[in-house]
Amino acid sequence: MSKLGRHRKRAIEDVDIDLVPIMNMFLVLIPFLLMSACFFQLKAINTSVPVLSEAANDVSKKEKLKVTVIVQIEKDRISLSAISDSVRPEELDKWGGQMIKGEKEAYPLDEVSICLQKIKESYPASDTVIVIPGEDVIYDTIIQTMDVARFCKSTPLFPNVVLSGKVG
Amino acid sequence: MALGKTRKHTRQFVPPKIQITSMMDMFTIIIIFLLFSFSDKPEIIQMRKDIKLPESTANMDYKENIKLILSQTSVQLEDEVIAKLKDGKVIGLNPNKLKQSTLYKRLIVYRYNANKSKTDGENKNNVLFLCDKRLPFKTINSIIKIAALAGYPNFQFGVLKKES
């Protein structure tokens, strides 16, 4: 066989890469990553409960009209109202309203969202909502209502959420 | 002659080659997927199977707080089961004497210890509240009240990120 022929034969031969060490590494990595993998993304909603505190003297900020929205969740309806130290009660009354829920229907959260957007447009400095659920309202409904009150798509509405039980 | 022919045709045993290229491909895909879902949270929360968290659009990450877990059967503070629940009511809890509850006493201890070791600045000041989405507010309210009375009025409600 000529020299040329020998060279040709060598070039055609397959080169076997030794994949066993890589396989071993993968086999070690996979259990480790499986153990520390996170399949559910846990997120958090900041909220607080009302506490007794001394009244703040925000006289300088009076020009910024702020209202606090109250969302009451009942078994068959969601009621909205607004309170404020700096806005006249007659003006606040127009923001009050009730959204009735059908017997087997979901809560009308879209309507609530529209009302909250209108309040936010009128008083842009407002940032607090008080959610008052009824005794039988389930936790899931409270979270959905909080979501609606906190953000509309990506626009913040009332990011400070206070959860309170009904008094009286 | 016939025997000789048979001998001639007998081949030498060649160990079979395992085709591991496809297996490598599979492993590579698994590794990439797992690397993407790798959790970089400060601590991994072991969720119990009987808790169904609500879904939310919230995007905020939870902090290292005191974990208060409320399932349909029990109240759990960190890893300790504090009380049992039956029909949505905490067994042995008097709504008029919340300060006498075990949860209140435990939280007071946590608060005392947190104040004692305030030097590191990484204190657990809030409560990470993980609650089953099917529970009514009357159950949640009593637990929240106890936490607030014990000096923890600020909560982080644990929710699952809603798939958009």
CSV table of C-alpha atoms in Angstrom, one decimal:
chain,number,residue,atom,x,y,z
A,1,MET,CA,0.0,0.0,0.0
A,2,SER,CA,1.3,3.4,-0.9
A,3,LYS,CA,1.8,6.1,1.7
A,4,LEU,CA,-1.1,8.2,0.2
A,5,GLY,CA,-3.5,5.3,0.6
A,6,ARG,CA,-2.6,4.9,4.3
A,7,HIS,CA,-3.2,8.5,5.0
A,8,ARG,CA,-6.6,8.4,3.4
A,9,LYS,CA,-7.7,5.4,5.5
A,10,ARG,CA,-6.8,7.3,8.7
A,11,ALA,CA,-8.8,10.4,7.7
A,12,ILE,CA,-12.0,8.3,7.2
A,13,GLU,CA,-11.8,6.6,10.6
A,14,ASP,CA,-14.4,7.9,13.2
A,15,VAL,CA,-12.9,9.5,16.3
A,16,ASP,CA,-14.6,8.2,19.4
A,17,ILE,CA,-15.0,10.9,22.1
A,18,ASP,CA,-15.0,9.5,25.6
A,19,LEU,CA,-18.3,10.8,26.9
A,20,VAL,CA,-18.3,8.7,30.1
A,21,PRO,CA,-16.8,11.5,32.3
A,22,ILE,CA,-19.3,14.0,31.0
A,23,MET,CA,-22.1,11.6,31.7
A,24,ASN,CA,-20.8,11.1,35.2
A,25,MET,CA,-20.8,14.8,35.8
A,26,PHE,CA,-24.3,15.1,34.5
A,27,LEU,CA,-25.5,12.3,36.7
A,28,VAL,CA,-24.1,14.2,39.7
A,29,LEU,CA,-25.5,17.6,38.6
A,30,ILE,CA,-29.1,16.4,37.9
A,31,PRO,CA,-29.9,15.2,41.4
A,32,PHE,CA,-28.3,18.3,42.9
A,33,LEU,CA,-30.3,20.6,40.6
A,34,LEU,CA,-33.5,18.7,41.1
A,35,MET,CA,-33.2,19.1,44.8
A,36,SER,CA,-32.7,22.9,44.6
A,37,ALA,CA,-35.1,23.5,41.7
A,38,CYS,CA,-38.1,25.7,42.3
A,39,PHE,CA,-41.2,24.6,40.3
A,40,PHE,CA,-43.6,27.1,41.9
A,41,GLN,CA,-42.7,30.7,42.2
A,42,LEU,CA,-43.7,32.0,45.6
A,43,LYS,CA,-44.3,35.7,45.7
A,44,ALA,CA,-45.6,38.0,48.5
A,45,ILE,CA,-48.1,40.7,49.0
A,46,ASN,CA,-47.3,43.2,51.7
A,47,THR,CA,-50.2,44.0,54.0
A,48,SER,CA,-50.8,45.2,57.5
A,49,VAL,CA,-53.5,45.3,60.1
A,50,PRO,CA,-54.8,48.6,61.6
A,51,VAL,CA,-52.9,49.5,64.8
A,52,LEU,CA,-53.4,52.3,67.3
A,53,SER,CA,-51.0,55.2,66.6
A,54,GLU,CA,-50.6,58.9,67.2
A,55,ALA,CA,-52.2,61.1,64.6
A,56,ALA,CA,-49.7,62.5,62.1
A,57,ASN,CA,-49.5,66.2,61.6
A,58,ASP,CA,-49.3,66.5,57.8
A,59,VAL,CA,-50.4,70.1,57.5
A,60,SER,CA,-47.8,70.8,54.8
A,61,LYS,CA,-49.1,68.0,52.6
A,62,LYS,CA,-52.7,69.2,52.6
A,63,GLU,CA,-52.6,70.4,49.1
A,64,LYS,CA,-52.1,66.8,48.0
A,65,LEU,CA,-55.6,65.4,48.4
A,66,LYS,CA,-55.6,61.9,49.6
A,67,VAL,CA,-58.4,59.5,50.1
A,68,THR,CA,-58.4,56.0,51.6
A,69,VAL,CA,-60.6,53.6,49.8
A,70,ILE,CA,-62.6,51.0,51.7
A,71,VAL,CA,-63.5,47.8,50.0
A,72,GLN,CA,-66.0,45.7,51.9
A,73,ILE,CA,-66.4,42.2,50.6
A,74,GLU,CA,-69.7,40.6,51.5
A,75,LYS,CA,-71.2,37.2,50.6
A,76,ASP,CA,-73.2,38.7,47.8
A,77,ARG,CA,-71.6,42.0,47.0
A,78,ILE,CA,-68.6,44.3,47.1
A,79,SER,CA,-69.1,47.8,48.5
A,80,LEU,CA,-66.8,50.7,47.9
A,81,SER,CA,-66.5,53.9,49.8
A,82,ALA,CA,-63.8,56.5,50.5
A,83,ILE,CA,-62.7,58.4,53.5
A,84,SER,CA,-60.4,61.4,53.9
A,85,ASP,CA,-59.4,64.2,56.2
A,86,SER,CA,-58.9,66.6,53.4
A,87,VAL,CA,-61.9,66.0,51.1
A,88,ARG,CA,-65.4,67.2,51.8
A,89,PRO,CA,-67.9,64.4,52.8
A,90,GLU,CA,-70.3,65.3,50.0
A,91,GLU,CA,-67.6,64.8,47.5
A,92,LEU,CA,-66.6,61.5,49.0
A,93,ASP,CA,-70.1,60.2,48.8
A,94,LYS,CA,-70.1,60.1,45.1
A,95,TRP,CA,-67.4,57.4,45.2
A,96,GLY,CA,-69.6,55.0,47.2
A,97,GLY,CA,-71.2,52.1,45.4
A,98,GLN,CA,-72.1,48.5,45.5
A,99,MET,CA,-71.4,45.7,43.0
A,100,ILE,CA,-73.8,42.8,43.4
A,101,LYS,CA,-72.7,39.3,42.8
A,102,GLY,CA,-75.0,36.6,41.4
A,103,GLU,CA,-75.6,33.5,43.4
A,104,LYS,CA,-73.2,31.3,41.5
A,105,GLU,CA,-71.2,33.9,39.8
A,106,ALA,CA,-67.8,35.3,40.5
A,107,TYR,CA,-67.3,38.6,42.3
A,108,PRO,CA,-67.5,41.6,39.8
A,109,LEU,CA,-63.9,42.5,40.2
A,110,ASP,CA,-63.7,44.2,36.8
A,111,GLU,CA,-66.3,46.7,37.9
A,112,VAL,CA,-64.4,47.3,41.2
A,113,SER,CA,-61.2,47.9,39.2
A,114,ILE,CA,-62.9,50.5,37.0
A,115,CYS,CA,-64.3,52.4,40.0
A,116,LEU,CA,-60.9,52.3,41.7
A,117,GLN,CA,-59.2,53.6,38.6
A,118,LYS,CA,-61.6,56.6,38.6
A,119,ILE,CA,-60.8,57.3,42.2
A,120,LYS,CA,-57.1,57.1,41.5
A,121,GLU,CA,-57.5,59.5,38.6
A,122,SER,CA,-59.3,62.0,40.8
A,123,TYR,CA,-56.9,61.7,43.7
A,124,PRO,CA,-53.5,60.5,42.3
A,125,ALA,CA,-51.7,60.9,45.7
A,126,SER,CA,-53.9,58.2,47.2
A,127,ASP,CA,-52.2,54.9,47.9
A,128,THR,CA,-54.1,53.1,50.6
A,129,VAL,CA,-56.9,50.7,50.4
A,130,ILE,CA,-58.6,49.0,53.4
A,131,VAL,CA,-60.1,45.6,52.6
A,132,ILE,CA,-62.8,44.5,55.0
A,133,PRO,CA,-63.9,41.0,54.2
A,134,GLY,CA,-67.0,39.4,55.7
A,135,GLU,CA,-66.6,36.4,57.9
A,136,ASP,CA,-67.4,33.8,55.3
A,137,VAL,CA,-65.4,35.3,52.5
A,138,ILE,CA,-62.6,32.9,51.5
A,139,TYR,CA,-59.0,33.8,51.4
A,140,ASP,CA,-58.7,33.4,47.7
A,141,THR,CA,-61.4,36.1,47.1
A,142,ILE,CA,-59.5,38.4,49.5
A,143,ILE,CA,-56.3,38.0,47.5
A,144,GLN,CA,-58.1,38.5,44.1
A,145,THR,CA,-59.6,41.7,45.5
A,146,MET,CA,-56.2,42.9,46.8
A,147,ASP,CA,-54.7,42.3,43.3
A,148,VAL,CA,-57.4,44.4,41.7
A,149,ALA,CA,-56.9,47.2,44.2
A,150,ARG,CA,-53.1,47.2,44.1
A,151,PHE,CA,-52.6,47.3,40.4
A,152,CYS,CA,-54.4,47.7,37.1
A,153,LYS,CA,-52.3,45.8,34.6
A,154,SER,CA,-49.0,47.4,35.4
A,155,THR,CA,-50.3,50.7,36.7
A,156,PRO,CA,-50.2,51.0,40.5
A,157,LEU,CA,-53.5,52.0,42.0
A,158,PHE,CA,-53.5,51.6,45.8
A,159,PRO,CA,-50.3,49.6,46.6
A,160,ASN,CA,-50.7,49.9,50.4
A,161,VAL,CA,-53.2,47.3,51.5
A,162,VAL,CA,-54.6,47.1,55.0
A,163,LEU,CA,-56.6,44.1,55.9
A,164,SER,CA,-59.2,44.6,58.6
A,165,GLY,CA,-61.9,42.7,60.3
A,166,LYS,CA,-65.4,44.1,60.5
A,167,VAL,CA,-66.0,46.1,63.6
A,168,GLY,CA,-69.5,45.9,65.1
B,1,MET,CA,-14.0,-30.0,6.0
B,2,ALA,CA,-17.5,-28.9,7.1
B,3,LEU,CA,-16.2,-28.4,10.7
B,4,GLY,CA,-13.3,-26.4,9.4
B,5,LYS,CA,-15.7,-24.1,7.5
B,6,THR,CA,-17.8,-23.5,10.6
B,7,ARG,CA,-14.7,-22.5,12.5
B,8,LYS,CA,-13.7,-20.1,9.8
B,9,HIS,CA,-17.1,-18.3,10.1
B,10,THR,CA,-17.0,-17.9,13.9
B,11,ARG,CA,-16.4,-14.3,14.6
B,12,GLN,CA,-14.5,-12.9,17.6
B,13,PHE,CA,-16.7,-11.4,20.3
B,14,VAL,CA,-16.9,-7.6,20.0
B,15,PRO,CA,-18.3,-5.7,22.9
B,16,PRO,CA,-21.3,-3.7,21.7
B,17,LYS,CA,-21.0,0.0,21.6
B,18,ILE,CA,-23.8,1.9,23.4
B,19,GLN,CA,-25.1,4.8,21.5
B,20,ILE,CA,-25.0,7.5,24.2
B,21,THR,CA,-25.3,10.6,22.0
B,22,SER,CA,-29.1,10.7,22.4
B,23,MET,CA,-28.8,10.2,26.1
B,24,MET,CA,-26.3,13.1,26.3
B,25,ASP,CA,-28.8,15.3,24.4
B,26,MET,CA,-31.5,14.4,26.8
B,27,PHE,CA,-29.3,15.1,29.8
B,28,THR,CA,-28.2,18.4,28.3
B,29,ILE,CA,-31.8,19.5,27.9
B,30,ILE,CA,-32.7,18.4,31.5
B,31,ILE,CA,-29.6,20.3,32.8
B,32,ILE,CA,-30.6,23.5,31.0
B,33,PHE,CA,-34.2,23.3,32.3
B,34,LEU,CA,-33.1,22.7,35.8
B,35,LEU,CA,-30.5,25.5,35.7
B,36,PHE,CA,-33.3,27.9,34.7
B,37,SER,CA,-35.6,26.8,37.5
B,38,PHE,CA,-32.7,26.9,40.0
B,39,SER,CA,-33.9,28.5,43.1
B,40,ASP,CA,-31.8,31.4,44.4
B,41,LYS,CA,-34.1,32.1,47.4
B,42,PRO,CA,-32.5,32.6,50.8
B,43,GLU,CA,-34.3,29.6,52.1
B,44,ILE,CA,-36.4,26.9,50.6
B,45,ILE,CA,-39.9,26.7,52.0
B,46,GLN,CA,-41.1,23.2,52.4
B,47,MET,CA,-44.8,23.4,51.4
B,48,ARG,CA,-47.2,20.9,52.8
B,49,LYS,CA,-49.3,19.0,50.4
B,50,ASP,CA,-52.6,20.0,52.1
B,51,ILE,CA,-52.1,23.7,51.5
B,52,LYS,CA,-53.3,25.3,48.3
B,53,LEU,CA,-52.0,28.8,48.1
B,54,PRO,CA,-53.9,31.4,46.1
B,55,GLU,CA,-52.6,32.7,42.8
B,56,SER,CA,-51.8,36.4,42.4
B,57,THR,CA,-50.3,38.9,40.1
B,58,ALA,CA,-47.9,40.0,42.8
B,59,ASN,CA,-44.2,40.2,41.8
B,60,MET,CA,-42.5,40.9,45.1
B,61,ASP,CA,-40.1,38.3,46.5
B,62,TYR,CA,-40.7,37.2,50.0
B,63,LYS,CA,-38.2,38.0,52.7
B,64,GLU,CA,-36.8,36.0,55.5
B,65,ASN,CA,-39.6,36.3,58.0
B,66,ILE,CA,-41.3,34.3,60.6
B,67,LYS,CA,-43.4,31.7,58.8
B,68,LEU,CA,-46.9,31.3,59.9
B,69,ILE,CA,-48.7,28.5,58.1
B,70,LEU,CA,-52.4,28.1,58.2
B,71,SER,CA,-53.8,24.9,56.7
B,72,GLN,CA,-57.3,23.4,56.8
B,73,THR,CA,-56.2,21.2,59.7
B,74,SER,CA,-53.6,23.1,61.7
B,75,VAL,CA,-51.8,26.3,62.6
B,76,GLN,CA,-48.0,26.1,62.3
B,77,LEU,CA,-45.4,28.5,63.4
B,78,GLU,CA,-42.1,27.9,61.7
B,79,ASP,CA,-41.8,24.1,62.0
B,80,GLU,CA,-44.0,23.7,65.1
B,81,VAL,CA,-47.6,22.8,65.0
B,82,ILE,CA,-49.3,25.3,67.5
B,83,ALA,CA,-52.9,24.3,67.2
B,84,LYS,CA,-55.4,22.1,65.4
B,85,LEU,CA,-58.3,23.4,63.3
B,86,LYS,CA,-61.7,21.8,63.1
B,87,ASP,CA,-64.5,23.2,60.9
B,88,GLY,CA,-62.6,26.4,60.3
B,89,LYS,CA,-62.2,27.0,64.0
B,90,VAL,CA,-59.0,26.9,66.0
B,91,ILE,CA,-59.4,24.3,68.7
B,92,GLY,CA,-58.9,25.7,72.2
B,93,LEU,CA,-58.8,29.3,71.1
B,94,ASN,CA,-61.0,31.7,73.0
B,95,PRO,CA,-61.8,34.8,70.8
B,96,ASN,CA,-62.1,37.0,73.8
B,97,LYS,CA,-58.8,35.9,75.4
B,98,LEU,CA,-56.4,35.9,72.4
B,99,LYS,CA,-53.5,36.8,74.6
B,100,GLN,CA,-53.8,33.5,76.4
B,101,SER,CA,-53.3,31.5,73.2
B,102,THR,CA,-50.2,29.4,72.5
B,103,LEU,CA,-49.5,31.3,69.3
B,104,TYR,CA,-49.4,34.6,71.1
B,105,LYS,CA,-47.0,33.3,73.7
B,106,ARG,CA,-44.7,31.8,71.0
B,107,LEU,CA,-44.7,35.0,69.0
B,108,ILE,CA,-43.8,37.0,72.1
B,109,VAL,CA,-40.8,34.7,72.6
B,110,TYR,CA,-39.8,35.2,69.0
B,111,ARG,CA,-40.1,39.0,69.4
B,112,TYR,CA,-38.1,38.9,72.6
B,113,ASN,CA,-35.3,36.9,70.9
B,114,ALA,CA,-35.4,39.1,67.9
B,115,ASN,CA,-34.9,42.2,70.0
B,116,LYS,CA,-32.1,40.5,72.0
B,117,SER,CA,-30.1,39.7,68.9
B,118,LYS,CA,-30.7,43.0,67.1
B,119,THR,CA,-27.0,43.5,66.4
B,120,ASP,CA,-27.0,41.8,63.0
B,121,GLY,CA,-29.7,44.0,61.6
B,122,GLU,CA,-31.3,41.0,59.8
B,123,ASN,CA,-34.2,40.5,62.1
B,124,LYS,CA,-37.4,38.8,61.3
B,125,ASN,CA,-39.8,41.7,61.8
B,126,ASN,CA,-42.7,40.6,59.7
B,127,VAL,CA,-44.7,37.5,59.4
B,128,LEU,CA,-44.8,35.5,56.2
B,129,PHE,CA,-48.3,34.2,56.2
B,130,LEU,CA,-49.0,31.1,54.1
B,131,CYS,CA,-52.6,30.3,54.2
B,132,ASP,CA,-54.9,27.8,52.4
B,133,LYS,CA,-57.0,29.7,49.8
B,134,ARG,CA,-60.2,27.8,50.9
B,135,LEU,CA,-60.2,29.1,54.4
B,136,PRO,CA,-62.8,31.7,55.5
B,137,PHE,CA,-61.8,35.1,56.8
B,138,LYS,CA,-63.2,34.4,60.3
B,139,THR,CA,-60.4,31.8,60.7
B,140,ILE,CA,-57.7,34.0,59.3
B,141,ASN,CA,-58.8,37.0,61.2
B,142,SER,CA,-58.3,35.5,64.6
B,143,ILE,CA,-54.7,34.4,63.7
B,144,ILE,CA,-53.9,37.8,62.2
B,145,LYS,CA,-55.2,39.5,65.3
B,146,ILE,CA,-53.0,37.4,67.6
B,147,ALA,CA,-50.0,38.2,65.5
B,148,ALA,CA,-50.8,41.9,65.5
B,149,LEU,CA,-51.3,41.8,69.3
B,150,ALA,CA,-47.9,40.1,69.7
B,151,GLY,CA,-46.2,43.0,67.9
B,152,TYR,CA,-46.3,41.8,64.3
B,153,PRO,CA,-48.9,44.0,62.5
B,154,ASN,CA,-47.1,43.7,59.1
B,155,PHE,CA,-47.6,40.6,57.0
B,156,GLN,CA,-46.4,39.2,53.8
B,157,PHE,CA,-49.1,37.0,52.3
B,158,GLY,CA,-47.5,34.2,50.4
B,159,VAL,CA,-49.0,33.6,47.0
B,160,LEU,CA,-48.2,31.6,43.9
B,161,LYS,CA,-47.3,33.7,40.8
B,162,LYS,CA,-50.1,33.7,38.4
B,163,GLU,CA,-49.1,32.4,34.9
B,164,SER,CA,-49.7,35.2,32.5
